[in-house]
Amino acid sequence: MSMIRLRLIGNRDAADSIITMLHGIDGIEHVEEIEDMMLGVRDDSSSANLVDDSEGRVFMVEVDAPDDMRADAVRVVAEAEARRLDAGLEIVDGEDF
C-alpha cells in the first residue's frame, strides 16, 4: 500500500473538489484531510499580511493507494484538478508533511 501526501494551496472549494475527485478513483478507499498545527507559523515574516497571502489556505491530504498504478493515478488526477482550479499542489514526502 502506498501513502500519497498532498499539500494544496487554494480555497475550500478547490480542496473539496480535489478530495472528491480522489475519492472517485477506482480502488481508492481512504482520502483524509489532515490538520497541521504548524500552518499558522510562517518561515518568512517579510511577506506577512500581504493581500496575496490571505487569499489561499493550505490543506494537507493523505491518500492510501493499494498499488503503484493507483498511486500514479492519484498524482495525475490531483495535479490535473489543481491546475484546472488554479490551485497550488505539492506532493510531499512523509518527513516534510
Short mmCIF file of N, CA, C and O in Angstrom, two decimals:
data_model
loop_
_atom_site.label_atom_id
_atom_site.label_comp_id
_atom_site.label_asym_id
_atom_site.label_seq_id
_atom_site.Cartn_x
_atom_site.Cartn_y
_atom_site.Cartn_z
N MET A 1 0.85 -1.18 0.00
CA MET A 1 0.00 0.00 0.00
C MET A 1 0.89 1.24 0.00
O MET A 1 1.87 1.30 0.72
N SER A 2 0.55 2.23 -0.81
CA SER A 2 1.30 3.48 -0.92
C SER A 2 0.53 4.61 -0.25
O SER A 2 -0.68 4.72 -0.41
N MET A 3 1.27 5.45 0.48
CA MET A 3 0.68 6.64 1.07
C MET A 3 1.13 7.84 0.25
O MET A 3 2.33 8.05 0.07
N ILE A 4 0.18 8.60 -0.28
CA ILE A 4 0.48 9.80 -1.03
C ILE A 4 0.05 10.97 -0.18
O ILE A 4 -1.08 11.00 0.31
N ARG A 5 0.94 11.92 0.01
CA ARG A 5 0.63 13.10 0.82
C ARG A 5 0.66 14.32 -0.09
O ARG A 5 1.63 14.53 -0.82
N LEU A 6 -0.40 15.12 0.00
CA LEU A 6 -0.54 16.28 -0.85
C LEU A 6 -0.66 17.54 0.01
O LEU A 6 -1.34 17.52 1.03
N ARG A 7 -0.02 18.60 -0.44
CA ARG A 7 -0.18 19.91 0.18
C ARG A 7 -0.83 20.79 -0.88
O ARG A 7 -0.26 21.02 -1.94
N LEU A 8 -2.03 21.25 -0.59
CA LEU A 8 -2.81 22.04 -1.54
C LEU A 8 -2.91 23.47 -1.04
O LEU A 8 -3.22 23.69 0.13
N ILE A 9 -2.65 24.42 -1.92
CA ILE A 9 -2.80 25.83 -1.58
C ILE A 9 -3.91 26.38 -2.46
O ILE A 9 -3.80 26.41 -3.69
N GLY A 10 -5.00 26.77 -1.82
CA GLY A 10 -6.15 27.28 -2.55
C GLY A 10 -7.28 27.56 -1.59
O GLY A 10 -7.09 27.67 -0.38
N ASN A 11 -8.47 27.61 -2.13
CA ASN A 11 -9.63 27.86 -1.27
C ASN A 11 -10.33 26.54 -0.90
O ASN A 11 -9.97 25.48 -1.40
N ARG A 12 -11.30 26.62 -0.03
CA ARG A 12 -12.02 25.44 0.46
C ARG A 12 -12.69 24.69 -0.69
O ARG A 12 -12.69 23.46 -0.71
N ASP A 13 -13.25 25.41 -1.65
CA ASP A 13 -13.92 24.76 -2.78
C ASP A 13 -12.94 23.93 -3.61
O ASP A 13 -13.26 22.83 -4.04
N ALA A 14 -11.72 24.46 -3.81
CA ALA A 14 -10.71 23.72 -4.56
C ALA A 14 -10.31 22.45 -3.81
O ALA A 14 -10.20 21.37 -4.39
N ALA A 15 -10.11 22.57 -2.51
CA ALA A 15 -9.74 21.40 -1.70
C ALA A 15 -10.84 20.35 -1.74
O ALA A 15 -10.57 19.16 -1.94
N ASP A 16 -12.08 20.78 -1.58
CA ASP A 16 -13.21 19.83 -1.62
C ASP A 16 -13.32 19.15 -2.98
O ASP A 16 -13.58 17.95 -3.06
N SER A 17 -13.10 19.90 -4.05
CA SER A 17 -13.18 19.34 -5.39
C SER A 17 -12.10 18.28 -5.60
O SER A 17 -12.38 17.19 -6.13
N ILE A 18 -10.87 18.58 -5.19
CA ILE A 18 -9.78 17.61 -5.36
C ILE A 18 -10.03 16.37 -4.52
O ILE A 18 -9.85 15.24 -4.99
N ILE A 19 -10.46 16.55 -3.28
CA ILE A 19 -10.75 15.40 -2.41
C ILE A 19 -11.85 14.54 -3.01
O ILE A 19 -11.75 13.31 -3.03
N THR A 20 -12.88 15.15 -3.56
CA THR A 20 -13.97 14.41 -4.20
C THR A 20 -13.46 13.63 -5.41
O THR A 20 -13.81 12.46 -5.60
N MET A 21 -12.61 14.27 -6.22
CA MET A 21 -12.05 13.58 -7.39
C MET A 21 -11.22 12.37 -6.96
O MET A 21 -11.28 11.32 -7.59
N LEU A 22 -10.45 12.52 -5.89
CA LEU A 22 -9.61 11.42 -5.42
C LEU A 22 -10.45 10.27 -4.90
O LEU A 22 -10.12 9.10 -5.11
N HIS A 23 -11.55 10.58 -4.23
CA HIS A 23 -12.47 9.52 -3.77
C HIS A 23 -13.05 8.75 -4.95
O HIS A 23 -13.39 7.57 -4.82
N GLY A 24 -13.16 9.39 -6.11
CA GLY A 24 -13.75 8.78 -7.28
C GLY A 24 -12.84 7.83 -8.04
O GLY A 24 -13.28 7.14 -8.95
N ILE A 25 -11.56 7.78 -7.68
CA ILE A 25 -10.64 6.88 -8.36
C ILE A 25 -10.91 5.45 -7.90
O ILE A 25 -10.93 5.17 -6.70
N ASP A 26 -11.11 4.57 -8.85
CA ASP A 26 -11.41 3.17 -8.55
C ASP A 26 -10.30 2.56 -7.69
O ASP A 26 -9.12 2.66 -8.03
N GLY A 27 -10.68 1.96 -6.58
CA GLY A 27 -9.72 1.30 -5.70
C GLY A 27 -9.19 2.15 -4.56
O GLY A 27 -8.54 1.65 -3.67
N ILE A 28 -9.47 3.44 -4.59
CA ILE A 28 -9.03 4.33 -3.51
C ILE A 28 -10.13 4.35 -2.45
O ILE A 28 -11.26 4.73 -2.71
N GLU A 29 -9.78 3.91 -1.25
CA GLU A 29 -10.77 3.83 -0.18
C GLU A 29 -10.55 4.85 0.92
O GLU A 29 -11.45 5.13 1.69
N HIS A 30 -9.34 5.40 1.01
CA HIS A 30 -9.04 6.31 2.11
C HIS A 30 -8.42 7.59 1.60
O HIS A 30 -7.32 7.60 1.06
N VAL A 31 -9.16 8.69 1.77
CA VAL A 31 -8.67 10.05 1.48
C VAL A 31 -9.02 10.86 2.72
O VAL A 31 -10.18 10.91 3.13
N GLU A 32 -8.02 11.48 3.33
CA GLU A 32 -8.26 12.19 4.58
C GLU A 32 -7.55 13.53 4.58
O GLU A 32 -6.38 13.64 4.25
N GLU A 33 -8.30 14.56 4.97
CA GLU A 33 -7.69 15.87 5.18
C GLU A 33 -7.10 15.88 6.59
O GLU A 33 -7.75 15.51 7.55
N ILE A 34 -5.86 16.30 6.69
CA ILE A 34 -5.12 16.28 7.95
C ILE A 34 -4.96 17.71 8.46
O ILE A 34 -4.62 18.61 7.70
N GLU A 35 -5.16 17.89 9.75
CA GLU A 35 -4.90 19.19 10.37
C GLU A 35 -3.41 19.31 10.65
O GLU A 35 -2.80 18.39 11.18
N ASP A 36 -2.82 20.43 10.31
CA ASP A 36 -1.41 20.68 10.58
C ASP A 36 -1.31 21.86 11.54
O ASP A 36 -1.67 22.97 11.20
N MET A 37 -0.84 21.59 12.74
CA MET A 37 -0.76 22.63 13.77
C MET A 37 0.27 23.71 13.43
O MET A 37 0.24 24.78 13.99
N MET A 38 1.18 23.44 12.51
CA MET A 38 2.22 24.41 12.17
C MET A 38 1.82 25.34 11.02
O MET A 38 2.60 26.19 10.64
N LEU A 39 0.62 25.21 10.50
CA LEU A 39 0.24 26.03 9.36
C LEU A 39 0.21 27.52 9.67
O LEU A 39 0.40 28.34 8.80
N GLY A 40 -0.02 27.88 10.90
CA GLY A 40 -0.05 29.29 11.27
C GLY A 40 1.33 29.88 11.47
O GLY A 40 1.48 31.09 11.61
N VAL A 41 2.36 29.08 11.49
CA VAL A 41 3.72 29.56 11.72
C VAL A 41 4.38 29.84 10.38
O VAL A 41 4.47 28.98 9.53
N ARG A 42 4.84 31.06 10.20
CA ARG A 42 5.46 31.46 8.94
C ARG A 42 6.98 31.33 9.04
O ARG A 42 7.57 31.72 10.04
N ASP A 43 7.60 30.83 7.98
CA ASP A 43 9.05 30.78 7.91
C ASP A 43 9.63 32.13 7.53
O ASP A 43 10.73 32.47 7.88
N ASP A 44 8.87 32.92 6.78
CA ASP A 44 9.36 34.18 6.24
C ASP A 44 8.43 35.30 6.67
O ASP A 44 7.36 35.48 6.11
N SER A 45 8.82 36.06 7.65
CA SER A 45 7.96 37.13 8.16
C SER A 45 7.93 38.34 7.23
O SER A 45 7.09 39.22 7.39
N SER A 46 8.83 38.40 6.23
CA SER A 46 8.86 39.56 5.35
C SER A 46 7.62 39.67 4.49
O SER A 46 7.28 40.74 4.01
N SER A 47 6.91 38.56 4.28
CA SER A 47 5.71 38.61 3.43
C SER A 47 4.43 38.54 4.26
O SER A 47 3.35 38.37 3.71
N ALA A 48 4.52 38.67 5.56
CA ALA A 48 3.34 38.58 6.41
C ALA A 48 2.35 39.68 6.08
O ALA A 48 2.71 40.82 5.79
N ASN A 49 1.08 39.31 6.09
CA ASN A 49 -0.04 40.24 5.91
C ASN A 49 -0.16 40.83 4.51
O ASN A 49 -0.82 41.84 4.33
N LEU A 50 0.47 40.23 3.51
CA LEU A 50 0.25 40.69 2.15
C LEU A 50 -1.10 40.20 1.67
O LEU A 50 -1.58 39.15 2.08
N VAL A 51 -1.74 40.93 0.78
CA VAL A 51 -3.06 40.56 0.27
C VAL A 51 -3.03 39.17 -0.34
O VAL A 51 -3.91 38.35 -0.10
N ASP A 52 -2.03 38.87 -1.16
CA ASP A 52 -1.94 37.56 -1.81
C ASP A 52 -1.88 36.42 -0.81
O ASP A 52 -2.38 35.33 -1.06
N ASP A 53 -1.23 36.64 0.33
CA ASP A 53 -1.11 35.59 1.34
C ASP A 53 -2.44 35.24 1.97
O ASP A 53 -2.65 34.13 2.41
N SER A 54 -3.36 36.20 2.07
CA SER A 54 -4.60 35.97 2.79
C SER A 54 -5.67 35.31 1.93
O SER A 54 -6.72 34.96 2.44
N GLU A 55 -5.43 35.13 0.64
CA GLU A 55 -6.47 34.60 -0.23
C GLU A 55 -6.47 33.09 -0.36
O GLU A 55 -7.43 32.51 -0.81
N GLY A 56 -5.40 32.43 0.03
CA GLY A 56 -5.34 30.98 -0.08
C GLY A 56 -5.05 30.35 1.27
O GLY A 56 -4.44 30.96 2.13
N ARG A 57 -5.51 29.13 1.41
CA ARG A 57 -5.23 28.36 2.62
C ARG A 57 -4.44 27.13 2.22
O ARG A 57 -4.45 26.73 1.07
N VAL A 58 -3.80 26.52 3.18
CA VAL A 58 -3.06 25.29 2.95
C VAL A 58 -3.88 24.13 3.50
O VAL A 58 -4.32 24.17 4.65
N PHE A 59 -4.07 23.13 2.67
CA PHE A 59 -4.79 21.92 3.06
C PHE A 59 -3.84 20.74 2.89
O PHE A 59 -3.15 20.64 1.88
N MET A 60 -3.79 19.87 3.88
CA MET A 60 -2.96 18.68 3.84
C MET A 60 -3.88 17.48 3.64
O MET A 60 -4.86 17.32 4.38
N VAL A 61 -3.55 16.64 2.67
CA VAL A 61 -4.41 15.49 2.35
C VAL A 61 -3.54 14.24 2.26
O VAL A 61 -2.47 14.26 1.65
N GLU A 62 -4.02 13.17 2.87
CA GLU A 62 -3.37 11.86 2.78
C GLU A 62 -4.26 10.92 2.00
O GLU A 62 -5.48 10.89 2.21
N VAL A 63 -3.66 10.14 1.11
CA VAL A 63 -4.40 9.17 0.30
C VAL A 63 -3.68 7.83 0.38
O VAL A 63 -2.47 7.76 0.15
N ASP A 64 -4.42 6.78 0.73
CA ASP A 64 -3.87 5.42 0.69
C ASP A 64 -4.24 4.79 -0.64
O ASP A 64 -5.41 4.72 -1.00
N ALA A 65 -3.22 4.35 -1.36
CA ALA A 65 -3.44 3.67 -2.65
C ALA A 65 -2.97 2.23 -2.50
O ALA A 65 -1.90 1.97 -1.95
N PRO A 66 -3.76 1.27 -3.00
CA PRO A 66 -3.41 -0.14 -2.82
C PRO A 66 -2.21 -0.61 -3.65
O PRO A 66 -1.62 -1.63 -3.34
N ASP A 67 -1.86 0.13 -4.70
CA ASP A 67 -0.73 -0.28 -5.54
C ASP A 67 -0.16 0.94 -6.26
O ASP A 67 -0.71 2.03 -6.21
N ASP A 68 0.97 0.73 -6.93
CA ASP A 68 1.66 1.83 -7.61
C ASP A 68 0.84 2.43 -8.75
O ASP A 68 0.91 3.63 -9.00
N MET A 69 0.07 1.62 -9.44
CA MET A 69 -0.74 2.11 -10.54
C MET A 69 -1.77 3.12 -10.03
O MET A 69 -1.95 4.19 -10.62
N ARG A 70 -2.43 2.80 -8.94
CA ARG A 70 -3.43 3.73 -8.39
C ARG A 70 -2.76 4.93 -7.74
O ARG A 70 -3.31 6.03 -7.76
N ALA A 71 -1.57 4.75 -7.18
CA ALA A 71 -0.83 5.88 -6.62
C ALA A 71 -0.49 6.88 -7.73
O ALA A 71 -0.62 8.09 -7.55
N ASP A 72 -0.09 6.36 -8.88
CA ASP A 72 0.18 7.23 -10.03
C ASP A 72 -1.09 7.95 -10.47
O ASP A 72 -1.05 9.13 -10.82
N ALA A 73 -2.21 7.25 -10.46
CA ALA A 73 -3.49 7.86 -10.84
C ALA A 73 -3.85 8.99 -9.88
O ALA A 73 -4.33 10.04 -10.31
N VAL A 74 -3.60 8.79 -8.59
CA VAL A 74 -3.86 9.84 -7.59
C VAL A 74 -3.05 11.08 -7.93
O VAL A 74 -3.58 12.20 -7.94
N ARG A 75 -1.79 10.91 -8.22
CA ARG A 75 -0.92 12.05 -8.54
C ARG A 75 -1.39 12.79 -9.79
O ARG A 75 -1.48 14.01 -9.82
N VAL A 76 -1.72 12.03 -10.83
CA VAL A 76 -2.15 12.63 -12.10
C VAL A 76 -3.47 13.38 -11.92
O VAL A 76 -3.62 14.52 -12.37
N VAL A 77 -4.43 12.75 -11.26
CA VAL A 77 -5.74 13.38 -11.07
C VAL A 77 -5.61 14.63 -10.20
O VAL A 77 -6.19 15.68 -10.52
N ALA A 78 -4.86 14.54 -9.11
CA ALA A 78 -4.69 15.70 -8.22
C ALA A 78 -4.02 16.86 -8.95
O ALA A 78 -4.46 18.01 -8.83
N GLU A 79 -2.98 16.58 -9.72
CA GLU A 79 -2.29 17.64 -10.46
C GLU A 79 -3.20 18.27 -11.51
O GLU A 79 -3.22 19.49 -11.66
N ALA A 80 -3.94 17.45 -12.24
CA ALA A 80 -4.83 17.98 -13.28
C ALA A 80 -5.94 18.83 -12.68
O ALA A 80 -6.26 19.92 -13.19
N GLU A 81 -6.53 18.37 -11.59
CA GLU A 81 -7.62 19.11 -10.96
C GLU A 81 -7.10 20.40 -10.34
O GLU A 81 -7.75 21.45 -10.44
N ALA A 82 -5.94 20.37 -9.72
CA ALA A 82 -5.36 21.59 -9.15
C ALA A 82 -5.07 22.61 -10.24
O ALA A 82 -5.35 23.80 -10.08
N ARG A 83 -4.53 22.14 -11.36
CA ARG A 83 -4.26 23.04 -12.48
C ARG A 83 -5.56 23.66 -13.00
O ARG A 83 -5.63 24.86 -13.26
N ARG A 84 -6.60 22.82 -13.12
CA ARG A 84 -7.89 23.31 -13.61
C ARG A 84 -8.48 24.37 -12.68
O ARG A 84 -9.10 25.34 -13.13
N LEU A 85 -8.26 24.20 -11.38
CA LEU A 85 -8.83 25.10 -10.37
C LEU A 85 -7.90 26.25 -10.02
O LEU A 85 -8.21 27.07 -9.17
N ASP A 86 -6.74 26.30 -10.68
CA ASP A 86 -5.74 27.34 -10.42
C ASP A 86 -5.31 27.33 -8.95
O ASP A 86 -5.22 28.37 -8.30
N ALA A 87 -5.08 26.13 -8.43
CA ALA A 87 -4.62 25.94 -7.06
C ALA A 87 -3.21 25.39 -7.10
O ALA A 87 -2.80 24.76 -8.07
N GLY A 88 -2.47 25.64 -6.05
CA GLY A 88 -1.13 25.08 -5.94
C GLY A 88 -1.18 23.69 -5.35
O GLY A 88 -1.99 23.41 -4.47
N LEU A 89 -0.34 22.80 -5.84
CA LEU A 89 -0.32 21.43 -5.33
C LEU A 89 1.12 20.96 -5.25
O LEU A 89 1.90 21.14 -6.18
N GLU A 90 1.45 20.36 -4.12
CA GLU A 90 2.77 19.78 -3.92
C GLU A 90 2.59 18.36 -3.37
O GLU A 90 1.82 18.15 -2.44
N ILE A 91 3.27 17.41 -3.97
CA ILE A 91 3.30 16.06 -3.46
C ILE A 91 4.53 15.99 -2.57
O ILE A 91 5.65 16.23 -3.03
N VAL A 92 4.31 15.70 -1.28
CA VAL A 92 5.40 15.80 -0.30
C VAL A 92 5.74 14.44 0.29
O VAL A 92 4.91 13.53 0.35
N ASP A 93 6.98 14.31 0.74
CA ASP A 93 7.42 13.12 1.45
C ASP A 93 6.90 13.15 2.88
O ASP A 93 6.57 14.22 3.40
N GLY A 94 6.87 12.01 3.51
CA GLY A 94 6.38 11.89 4.88
C GLY A 94 7.08 12.82 5.86
O GLY A 94 6.47 13.39 6.74
N GLU A 95 8.41 13.02 5.72
CA GLU A 95 9.14 13.86 6.64
C GLU A 95 8.78 15.33 6.49
O GLU A 95 8.92 16.11 7.41
N ASP A 96 8.33 15.72 5.30
CA ASP A 96 8.02 17.12 5.03
C ASP A 96 6.56 17.46 5.28
O ASP A 96 6.14 18.58 5.13
N PHE A 97 5.76 16.49 5.63
CA PHE A 97 4.32 16.69 5.74
C PHE A 97 3.94 17.37 7.01
O PHE A 97 4.35 17.26 8.04
#
